[in-house]
Short mmCIF file of C-alpha atoms in Angstrom, two decimals:
data_model
loop_
_atom_site.label_atom_id
_atom_site.label_comp_id
_atom_site.label_asym_id
_atom_site.label_seq_id
_atom_site.Cartn_x
_atom_site.Cartn_y
_atom_site.Cartn_z
CA MET A 1 -3.78 40.19 2.10
CA ARG A 2 -0.45 38.71 0.88
CA THR A 3 1.24 42.14 1.03
CA GLN A 4 0.02 42.68 4.61
CA LEU A 5 1.24 39.23 5.72
CA SER A 6 4.63 39.77 4.10
CA ASN A 7 4.81 43.17 5.71
CA LYS A 8 4.29 41.56 9.08
CA LEU A 9 6.64 38.73 8.49
CA ASN A 10 9.29 41.15 7.72
CA HIS A 11 8.55 42.96 11.22
CA PRO A 12 8.30 40.31 13.82
CA GLY A 13 7.07 42.95 16.41
CA LEU A 14 4.10 43.72 14.11
CA LEU A 15 3.45 40.04 13.57
CA ARG A 16 3.42 39.37 17.28
CA SER A 17 1.25 42.41 18.10
CA GLY A 18 -1.17 41.34 15.45
CA PHE A 19 -1.39 37.84 16.67
CA ILE A 20 -2.01 38.88 20.26
CA ALA A 21 -4.67 41.45 18.98
CA GLN A 22 -6.56 38.67 17.15
CA LEU A 23 -6.23 36.28 20.12
CA ASP A 24 -7.70 38.97 22.35
CA GLN A 25 -10.73 39.49 20.06
CA GLY A 26 -11.17 35.72 20.16
CA ALA A 27 -13.66 35.32 17.32
CA ALA A 28 -12.03 34.06 14.22
CA LEU A 29 -8.69 33.05 15.64
CA LEU A 30 -8.77 29.88 17.64
CA PRO A 31 -12.57 29.96 18.44
CA GLY A 32 -13.92 28.23 21.65
CA LEU A 33 -10.78 28.61 23.89
CA ASP A 34 -11.44 28.70 27.39
CA PRO A 35 -9.83 31.68 29.27
CA ALA A 36 -7.15 29.74 30.96
CA MET A 37 -5.90 28.36 27.58
CA LYS A 38 -6.06 31.75 25.89
CA ALA A 39 -3.91 33.17 28.75
CA LYS A 40 -1.27 30.43 28.31
CA ILE A 41 -1.18 31.10 24.54
CA ARG A 42 -0.88 34.80 25.05
CA ALA A 43 2.05 34.34 27.54
CA ALA A 44 3.68 32.10 24.99
CA ALA A 45 3.29 34.63 22.30
CA GLU A 46 4.72 37.56 24.26
CA THR A 47 7.96 35.59 24.81
CA THR A 48 8.34 33.91 21.43
CA ASP A 49 10.70 35.33 18.82
CA PHE A 50 8.41 35.82 15.89
CA SER A 51 11.40 36.16 13.55
CA ILE A 52 11.29 32.36 13.29
CA PHE A 53 8.14 32.68 10.93
CA ASN A 54 8.93 33.42 7.27
CA THR A 55 7.40 32.82 3.79
CA GLN A 56 8.46 29.91 1.53
CA ASP A 57 8.33 29.93 -2.30
CA LEU A 58 5.60 27.75 -3.85
CA LYS A 59 8.21 25.95 -6.02
CA ASP A 60 10.12 25.08 -2.72
CA VAL A 61 6.96 23.79 -1.24
CA LEU A 62 6.09 21.59 -4.06
CA SER A 63 9.77 20.41 -4.35
CA ASP A 64 9.59 19.35 -0.61
CA LEU A 65 6.32 17.42 -1.17
CA ALA A 66 7.43 15.64 -4.50
CA GLY A 67 7.37 11.99 -4.14
CA THR A 68 5.05 11.93 -1.10
CA PRO A 69 1.56 10.52 -1.08
CA ILE A 70 0.19 14.04 -0.47
CA TYR A 71 1.84 15.31 -3.68
CA ILE A 72 0.65 12.40 -5.74
CA ARG A 73 -2.90 12.61 -4.47
CA GLU A 74 -3.09 16.35 -5.03
CA PHE A 75 -1.13 16.90 -8.16
CA GLY A 76 -0.52 13.52 -9.74
CA GLY A 77 2.83 12.84 -11.43
CA GLY A 78 5.42 9.92 -11.29
CA LEU A 79 6.25 7.74 -8.42
CA PRO A 80 9.67 7.44 -6.83
CA PRO A 81 11.84 4.54 -8.03
CA ARG A 82 10.72 1.17 -6.64
CA PRO A 83 13.32 -0.71 -4.67
CA ALA A 84 14.37 -4.17 -5.81
CA THR A 85 12.33 -6.93 -4.14
CA PRO A 86 14.43 -9.27 -1.91
CA PRO A 87 14.02 -12.98 -2.43
CA PRO A 88 11.69 -14.90 -0.15
CA PRO A 89 13.38 -16.35 2.94
CA ALA A 90 14.38 -19.96 2.72
CA ASP A 91 11.90 -20.82 5.50
CA PRO A 92 8.39 -19.69 4.93
CA HIS A 93 7.15 -17.04 7.39
CA PRO A 94 3.94 -17.62 9.56
CA SER A 95 2.34 -14.83 7.41
CA GLU A 96 2.42 -17.19 4.43
CA THR A 97 0.58 -19.99 6.10
CA ARG A 98 -2.81 -19.97 4.53
CA TYR A 99 -1.88 -19.52 0.91
CA LEU A 100 0.99 -22.14 1.10
CA GLU A 101 -1.60 -24.46 2.60
CA GLN A 102 -3.80 -23.93 -0.44
CA LEU A 103 -0.85 -24.62 -2.66
CA VAL A 104 -0.10 -27.76 -0.86
CA ASP A 105 -3.77 -28.94 -1.38
CA VAL A 106 -3.43 -28.13 -5.15
CA HIS A 107 -0.26 -30.32 -5.38
CA ARG A 108 -1.82 -33.06 -3.15
CA GLU A 109 -4.52 -33.42 -5.77
CA ARG A 110 -1.83 -33.70 -8.55
CA TYR A 111 0.74 -35.87 -6.83
CA GLY A 112 -1.26 -37.81 -4.09
CA ASP A 113 -0.19 -38.41 -0.48
CA ALA A 114 3.48 -38.02 -1.22
CA ILE A 115 2.70 -34.38 -0.42
CA SER A 116 1.03 -33.71 2.96
CA SER A 117 2.80 -30.51 4.07
CA THR A 118 4.65 -27.47 2.98
CA ALA A 119 7.91 -29.19 3.64
CA ASP A 120 6.88 -32.20 1.49
CA ALA A 121 5.86 -29.83 -1.31
CA LEU A 122 9.19 -28.00 -1.18
CA GLN A 123 11.03 -31.25 -1.45
CA HIS A 124 8.96 -32.54 -4.40
CA PRO A 125 10.81 -32.34 -7.72
CA GLU A 126 7.84 -30.74 -9.67
CA ALA A 127 5.77 -29.06 -7.00
CA SER A 128 8.79 -27.30 -5.45
CA ARG A 129 9.58 -25.35 -8.53
CA HIS A 130 5.96 -24.12 -8.95
CA ILE A 131 5.63 -23.20 -5.26
CA ARG A 132 8.89 -21.36 -5.16
CA ARG A 133 7.62 -19.14 -8.10
CA GLN A 134 4.42 -18.45 -6.18
CA ARG A 135 6.39 -17.42 -3.18
CA VAL A 136 8.49 -15.03 -5.25
CA ALA A 137 5.23 -13.56 -6.61
CA PHE A 138 3.69 -13.33 -3.10
CA TYR A 139 6.72 -11.43 -1.72
CA SER A 140 6.80 -9.24 -4.76
CA ALA A 141 3.23 -8.00 -4.03
CA GLU A 142 4.10 -7.65 -0.37
CA ALA A 143 7.03 -5.39 -1.40
CA LEU A 144 4.57 -3.38 -3.53
CA ARG A 145 2.20 -3.05 -0.54
CA THR A 146 5.10 -1.68 1.52
CA PHE A 147 6.29 0.67 -1.21
CA SER A 148 2.82 2.04 -1.55
CA ARG A 149 2.76 3.16 2.20
CA ASP A 150 5.36 5.81 1.61
CA SER A 151 4.48 6.66 -2.06
CA VAL A 152 0.70 6.79 -2.45
CA PRO A 153 -2.40 7.46 -0.51
CA GLY A 154 -3.26 4.77 1.90
CA GLU A 155 -6.08 3.10 -0.02
CA THR A 156 -4.25 2.77 -3.18
CA PHE A 157 -2.77 -0.70 -2.85
CA ASP A 158 -6.10 -2.15 -1.46
CA SER A 159 -7.89 -0.53 -4.43
CA LEU A 160 -5.45 -2.17 -6.83
CA GLN A 161 -5.76 -5.51 -5.05
CA ASN A 162 -9.54 -5.21 -5.26
CA GLU A 163 -9.34 -4.49 -9.04
CA VAL A 164 -7.43 -7.70 -9.40
CA TYR A 165 -10.01 -9.65 -7.38
CA GLU A 166 -12.84 -8.17 -9.25
CA GLY A 167 -11.06 -9.05 -12.60
CA VAL A 168 -10.51 -12.81 -11.64
CA ILE A 169 -13.42 -13.75 -9.53
CA GLU A 170 -15.67 -14.89 -12.42
CA VAL A 171 -12.80 -17.14 -13.66
CA HIS A 172 -12.29 -18.38 -10.14
CA ASP A 173 -15.96 -19.31 -9.69
CA GLY A 174 -16.05 -21.03 -13.08
CA ASN A 175 -15.90 -24.91 -13.51
CA HIS A 176 -12.36 -26.29 -13.34
CA GLU A 177 -11.24 -29.88 -13.50
CA SER A 178 -8.79 -29.39 -10.59
CA GLY A 179 -7.44 -26.79 -8.17
CA TYR A 180 -4.38 -26.49 -10.23
CA ASP A 181 -6.43 -25.70 -13.33
CA ARG A 182 -8.39 -23.04 -11.34
CA LEU A 183 -5.02 -21.62 -10.01
CA ARG A 184 -3.47 -21.41 -13.39
CA ALA A 185 -6.65 -19.93 -14.90
CA VAL A 186 -6.85 -17.27 -12.14
CA LEU A 187 -3.19 -16.29 -12.34
CA GLN A 188 -3.48 -15.90 -16.21
CA ALA A 189 -6.55 -13.78 -15.88
CA SER A 190 -4.83 -11.51 -13.36
CA MET A 191 -2.00 -10.88 -15.90
CA ASP A 192 -4.46 -10.21 -18.72
CA LEU A 193 -6.33 -7.45 -16.86
CA GLU A 194 -6.30 -3.96 -18.24
CA ILE A 195 -5.91 -1.69 -15.17
CA THR A 196 -5.09 2.05 -16.01
CA SER A 197 -6.64 4.17 -13.24
CA ASN A 198 -4.55 3.04 -10.26
CA ALA A 199 -1.32 5.26 -9.33
CA LEU A 200 0.50 2.16 -8.70
CA ILE A 201 0.12 0.62 -12.18
CA THR A 202 3.27 2.27 -13.52
CA VAL A 203 5.36 0.29 -11.12
CA ALA A 204 3.24 -2.89 -10.67
CA THR A 205 4.31 -5.91 -12.68
CA THR A 206 2.63 -9.09 -13.79
CA VAL A 207 4.48 -10.87 -10.99
CA ASP A 208 2.81 -8.50 -8.48
CA ARG A 209 -0.60 -9.33 -9.87
CA LYS A 210 0.04 -13.09 -9.34
CA GLY A 211 1.20 -12.26 -5.93
CA MET A 212 -1.93 -10.41 -5.04
CA CYS A 213 -3.92 -13.54 -6.00
CA HIS A 214 -1.89 -15.32 -3.32
CA GLN A 215 -2.53 -12.47 -0.95
CA LEU A 216 -6.13 -12.89 -1.45
CA ALA A 217 -5.89 -16.70 -1.11
CA ASN A 218 -4.07 -15.91 2.17
CA ASP A 219 -7.20 -14.21 3.25
CA ASP A 220 -9.37 -17.03 1.88
CA LYS A 221 -10.94 -14.78 -0.71
CA LEU A 222 -9.77 -17.13 -3.34
CA ARG A 223 -9.79 -20.93 -2.89
CA TRP A 224 -8.12 -23.20 -5.42
CA CYS A 225 -9.48 -26.64 -4.30
CA ARG A 226 -13.26 -26.82 -3.67
CA HIS A 227 -12.94 -29.35 -0.86
CA THR A 228 -10.64 -27.14 1.38
#
């Protein structure tokens, strides 16, 4: 079969006539075509330069696919280098609203009514340092999500995030004296997890894992303070 195909590719006229013959037979090639569409395809084939078709070495095909989600899904192998994560913007983005609200609640429990908003928390001498670290973690996890879209199959990041969720939810649901204690325990649990099966694990960091906890809090899948 390969020899016959190579012979036809080396002789464009034979390739064209073979294609048209198969089209006219109509069984295996493009089944279910109505006569009008078949006529259009036949007319196009009769005027197409079939010398544009050629073979490609398997090594070249694999080289072209290397580093793509298709290659990693089918053949495994290493991921491309992960770009550095840019720092969070000075002003929180609307996409951060819910997890920051939860962090404000955590620090309101700790410091009282001096903190009633994200702006208050970011001005507070102790709370601000903590929240800035959490924003770095959140943006790191968001950068990993973006990286995954071009590097691994589409469900890979969600699968990793779900593994983090499943690994911390029992700690989350335990008894804690405060929202801050629950938050700290969950973040520590995320860093202690042993995850080996996900394709992103070679480029994911402990900061990413903490950031995934805040992504989950952003979706209200994790709640630090019981009253919120």
